[in-house]
Short mmCIF file of C-alpha atoms in Angstrom, two decimals:
data_model
loop_
_atom_site.label_atom_id
_atom_site.label_comp_id
_atom_site.label_asym_id
_atom_site.label_seq_id
_atom_site.Cartn_x
_atom_site.Cartn_y
_atom_site.Cartn_z
CA MET A 1 57.62 176.92 129.17
CA ALA A 2 59.05 175.72 125.84
CA ILE A 3 62.06 173.42 125.93
CA LYS A 4 65.01 174.73 123.97
CA LYS A 5 66.26 172.64 121.07
CA ASN A 6 69.91 173.46 121.37
CA GLN A 7 71.44 170.15 120.19
CA ILE A 8 72.34 169.71 116.51
CA CYS A 9 72.35 166.16 115.09
CA ALA A 10 75.66 165.24 113.48
CA ILE A 11 73.86 163.26 110.77
CA CYS A 12 70.71 165.10 109.70
CA GLY A 13 71.75 168.57 110.97
CA ASN A 14 68.38 169.33 112.63
CA ARG A 15 67.97 170.73 116.13
CA PHE A 16 66.68 168.58 118.99
CA THR A 17 66.34 168.65 122.71
CA ILE A 18 68.83 166.74 124.81
CA THR A 19 66.21 164.07 125.55
CA GLU A 20 65.64 163.36 121.84
CA GLY A 21 69.00 161.72 121.26
CA LEU A 22 72.37 160.70 122.66
CA PHE A 23 75.94 161.84 122.46
CA LEU A 24 78.44 159.87 120.43
CA ARG A 25 80.42 158.93 123.55
CA ASP A 26 77.35 157.14 124.93
CA LEU A 27 76.92 154.88 121.89
CA SER A 28 78.30 151.39 121.34
CA ASP A 29 81.41 150.83 119.23
CA LEU A 30 79.36 149.54 116.29
CA LEU A 31 77.16 152.62 116.21
CA LYS A 32 80.16 154.90 116.62
CA ALA A 33 81.80 153.29 113.59
CA GLN A 34 78.61 153.76 111.54
CA VAL A 35 78.28 157.40 112.60
CA LEU A 36 81.91 158.07 111.66
CA GLN A 37 81.27 156.49 108.26
CA THR A 38 78.38 158.94 107.78
CA ASN A 39 80.13 161.96 109.24
CA LYS A 40 83.91 161.68 109.54
CA TYR A 41 84.06 164.97 111.47
CA ALA A 42 81.93 163.66 114.34
CA LYS A 43 83.47 163.77 117.81
CA ASP A 44 82.64 162.22 121.17
CA SER A 45 80.67 165.33 122.05
CA SER A 46 78.60 165.14 118.85
CA PHE A 47 74.86 164.67 119.24
CA ILE A 48 72.84 161.98 117.39
CA CYS A 49 69.04 162.09 117.28
CA LEU A 50 67.01 158.99 118.06
CA LYS A 51 65.55 158.75 114.58
CA ASP A 52 68.95 158.60 112.91
CA MET A 53 70.17 156.13 115.50
CA GLN A 54 67.28 153.81 114.67
CA LYS A 55 68.09 154.10 110.98
CA LEU A 56 71.72 153.20 111.68
CA ARG A 57 70.71 150.23 113.82
CA ILE A 58 68.29 148.90 111.21
CA ALA A 59 70.88 149.33 108.46
CA LYS A 60 73.48 147.48 110.54
CA MET A 61 71.06 144.62 111.28
CA GLN A 62 70.11 144.31 107.63
CA THR A 63 73.75 144.30 106.52
CA THR A 64 74.61 141.62 109.06
CA ILE A 65 71.67 139.43 108.04
CA ASP A 66 72.48 139.83 104.33
CA GLN A 67 76.12 138.86 104.89
CA ASP A 68 75.19 135.75 106.87
CA LEU A 69 72.61 134.69 104.29
CA LYS A 70 75.13 135.21 101.48
CA ILE A 71 77.68 132.96 103.18
CA ASP A 72 75.00 130.30 103.86
CA HIS A 73 73.93 130.35 100.22
CA GLN A 74 77.54 130.01 99.08
CA MET A 75 78.08 126.97 101.30
CA THR A 76 74.81 125.41 100.14
CA ASP A 77 75.74 125.95 96.49
CA GLN A 78 79.16 124.44 97.09
CA LEU A 79 77.61 121.36 98.70
CA GLN A 80 75.11 121.02 95.84
CA LYS A 81 77.87 121.20 93.22
CA GLU A 82 79.90 118.55 94.99
CA LEU A 83 76.90 116.22 95.25
CA GLU A 84 76.07 116.65 91.55
CA LYS A 85 79.51 115.49 90.38
CA ASP A 86 79.60 112.15 88.51
CA THR A 87 82.50 110.96 90.66
CA TYR A 88 80.04 110.32 93.50
CA VAL A 89 77.54 108.24 91.48
CA ILE A 90 77.03 104.84 93.13
CA LYS A 91 76.89 101.90 90.71
CA ASN A 92 74.49 98.98 91.08
CA ILE A 93 76.63 95.88 91.46
CA ASN A 94 73.85 93.56 90.36
CA ASP A 95 73.69 95.38 87.04
CA THR A 96 77.44 95.55 86.47
CA VAL A 97 78.46 92.08 87.69
CA TYR A 98 75.41 89.84 87.37
CA GLY A 99 73.37 91.68 84.77
CA LYS A 100 75.73 90.89 81.83
CA ARG A 101 76.76 87.30 82.55
CA THR A 102 77.33 84.92 79.65
CA ARG A 103 76.10 81.33 79.62
CA GLY A 104 79.57 80.04 80.51
CA GLN A 105 79.83 82.47 83.44
CA LYS A 106 76.44 81.40 84.74
CA MET A 107 77.51 77.76 84.51
CA ALA A 108 80.78 78.50 86.31
CA ASP A 109 78.87 80.23 89.12
CA ALA A 110 76.49 77.29 89.41
CA VAL A 111 79.37 74.75 89.53
CA ALA A 112 81.23 76.81 92.14
CA LYS A 113 78.09 77.18 94.21
CA PHE A 114 77.36 73.43 94.10
CA GLY A 115 81.03 72.44 94.64
CA GLY A 116 81.21 74.47 97.83
CA SER A 117 78.17 72.96 99.52
CA TRP A 118 77.45 70.00 101.82
CA GLN A 119 75.19 68.62 99.12
CA PHE A 120 78.22 68.13 96.84
CA ILE A 121 80.29 66.53 99.62
CA ILE A 122 77.56 64.08 100.62
CA THR A 123 76.72 63.21 97.02
CA PHE A 124 80.35 62.72 96.00
CA THR A 125 81.10 60.64 99.12
CA ALA A 126 78.08 58.43 98.42
CA ILE A 127 79.22 57.86 94.79
CA ILE A 128 82.72 56.88 95.92
CA VAL A 129 81.40 54.48 98.59
CA ILE A 130 78.99 52.84 96.14
CA TRP A 131 81.75 52.60 93.50
CA MET A 132 84.18 50.91 95.88
CA THR A 133 81.50 48.61 97.32
CA ILE A 134 80.43 47.35 93.91
CA ASN A 135 84.01 46.56 92.87
CA VAL A 136 85.03 44.95 96.17
CA VAL A 137 81.91 42.86 96.85
CA HIS A 138 81.27 42.09 93.15
CA LEU A 139 77.65 43.14 93.61
CA PHE A 140 75.45 41.68 90.83
CA GLY A 141 78.65 40.16 89.37
CA VAL A 142 79.98 43.58 88.39
CA ASN A 143 83.72 44.20 88.76
CA PHE A 144 84.66 46.92 86.27
CA ASP A 145 87.31 48.63 88.50
CA PRO A 146 89.08 46.18 90.83
CA TYR A 147 91.31 47.29 93.69
CA PRO A 148 93.30 49.67 93.77
CA PHE A 149 90.53 51.44 91.81
CA ILE A 150 92.66 52.90 89.02
CA LEU A 151 89.59 54.05 87.07
CA LEU A 152 88.22 55.78 90.17
CA ASN A 153 91.51 57.62 90.66
CA LEU A 154 91.45 58.70 87.04
CA PHE A 155 87.85 59.88 87.41
CA LEU A 156 88.66 61.86 90.57
CA SER A 157 91.72 63.44 88.91
CA CYS A 158 89.62 64.50 85.90
CA VAL A 159 86.91 65.98 88.13
CA ALA A 160 89.50 67.93 90.14
CA ALA A 161 91.26 69.13 86.98
CA ILE A 162 88.02 70.38 85.44
CA GLN A 163 86.46 71.72 88.63
CA ALA A 164 89.48 73.83 89.66
CA PRO A 165 89.52 76.24 86.68
CA ILE A 166 85.73 76.51 86.73
CA ILE A 167 85.82 77.53 90.39
CA MET A 168 88.64 79.99 89.61
CA MET A 169 86.45 81.61 86.94
CA SER A 170 83.73 82.12 89.52
CA GLN A 171 86.28 83.47 92.00
CA ASN A 172 87.48 85.96 89.41
CA ARG A 173 83.93 87.19 89.08
CA GLN A 174 83.74 87.47 92.86
CA ALA A 175 86.97 89.50 92.76
CA ASP A 176 85.30 91.83 90.23
CA ARG A 177 82.35 92.18 92.58
CA ASP A 178 84.70 92.99 95.48
CA ARG A 179 86.40 95.62 93.33
CA PHE A 180 83.05 97.24 92.53
CA ASP A 181 82.20 97.08 96.24
CA SER A 182 85.45 98.86 97.07
CA GLU A 183 84.78 101.56 94.46
CA ASN A 184 81.28 102.13 95.81
CA ASP A 185 82.61 102.29 99.38
CA TYR A 186 85.25 104.81 98.29
CA ARG A 187 82.66 106.98 96.54
CA THR A 188 80.30 106.76 99.49
CA ASN A 189 83.08 107.69 101.93
CA THR A 190 84.22 110.56 99.72
CA LYS A 191 80.67 111.87 99.43
CA SER A 192 80.12 111.58 103.18
CA GLU A 193 83.44 113.26 103.90
CA MET A 194 82.55 116.19 101.64
CA GLU A 195 79.13 116.61 103.26
CA ILE A 196 80.62 116.42 106.77
CA ARG A 197 83.35 118.93 105.89
CA ILE A 198 80.84 121.48 104.57
CA LEU A 199 78.55 120.86 107.56
CA HIS A 200 81.53 121.54 109.84
CA GLU A 201 82.13 124.78 107.98
CA LYS A 202 78.49 125.73 108.47
CA ILE A 203 78.66 124.96 112.17
CA ASP A 204 81.88 126.98 112.49
CA GLN A 205 80.22 129.83 110.63
CA LEU A 206 77.27 129.63 112.99
CA ASN A 207 79.39 129.54 116.17
CA GLU A 208 82.08 132.03 115.20
CA VAL A 209 80.12 134.57 113.13
CA GLN A 210 76.35 134.26 113.26
CA TRP A 211 75.99 133.82 117.01
CA PRO A 212 78.08 136.94 117.74
CA HIS A 213 75.96 138.80 115.18
CA ILE A 214 72.80 137.66 116.94
CA LEU A 215 74.22 138.85 120.26
CA ASP A 216 75.05 142.22 118.70
CA ILE A 217 71.48 142.52 117.41
CA GLN A 218 70.10 141.66 120.84
CA LYS A 219 72.42 144.23 122.38
CA MET A 220 71.03 146.87 119.98
CA GLN A 221 67.51 145.89 120.97
CA ILE A 222 68.38 146.27 124.66
CA GLU A 223 69.87 149.69 123.95
CA VAL A 224 66.66 150.74 122.17
CA LEU A 225 64.58 149.55 125.12
CA SER A 226 66.83 151.43 127.53
CA GLU A 227 66.49 154.61 125.47
CA ILE A 228 62.72 154.23 125.38
CA GLU A 229 62.67 153.71 129.15
CA ASN A 230 64.79 156.82 129.70
CA GLU A 231 62.56 158.85 127.44
CA ILE A 232 59.46 157.67 129.29
CA GLN A 233 61.02 158.62 132.61
CA SER A 234 61.92 162.06 131.24
CA LEU A 235 58.38 162.64 130.02
CA LYS A 236 57.02 161.58 133.39
CA SER A 237 59.31 163.97 135.22
CA GLU A 238 58.36 166.84 132.88
CA ASN A 239 54.64 166.22 133.28
CA LYS A 240 54.81 165.82 137.05
CA PRO A 241 52.77 168.64 138.67
CA GLN A 242 54.84 171.15 140.64
CA PRO A 243 53.74 172.06 144.21
CA ASP A 244 52.05 175.45 144.61
CA ARG A 245 54.63 177.66 146.32
CA SER A 246 52.13 180.51 146.83
CA THR A 247 50.30 178.54 149.45
CA ARG A 248 51.29 179.66 152.92
CA HIS A 249 50.89 177.78 156.14
CA PRO A 250 48.58 179.44 158.67
CA HIS A 251 50.22 180.93 161.72
CA LYS A 252 49.56 179.21 164.91
#
């Protein structure tokens, strides 16, 4: 006995059996919205064939994937543009501070380095002790600076007067190095902050948009599996052999 195809699809307009599709009221909200976009006159009692439903599902999945990929590409391009800006270029301090030193600056650095070491303290203390010993004991008959060591005081004052500005020149160069360090730290922090901000946006996009889209796609897949299962059960029930009613039980 032939099965009547008395259901008309609201999308393609062809006739189908009731097992070859679903009614609009049985579809999810997403599919309903897509059907209404295709046929604005569709109602809850409208019939949709399985083939058109699959087309709608595939189109919805593809649109969702394209939108997510577009947003990801936009964020990646934004991050790349920010990283390519010259404001984030880190400068090499050795090239900027030490690479262009003059002879006087090198000498000032050497004097400051030696004047701030134990070697300078020990050497200078030894010179003062030897100086005072020679002039007090008259060693080898030498007495060029008797007590109270006026020449020694003059020598120490001259050394302090010359050493102080030389050390200040070296400290000024150290201040320049600290300034370059601060600029590099600022640029590094700004670059890191920009990367972290865009990564946060990507994570928010993943949690708030892409994960729900993935769940919607999985829901569509479950619906397809359920429809396939129902169709298999319908085919099994149709092909199930009917009992022969003409057979009569023998009378006892």
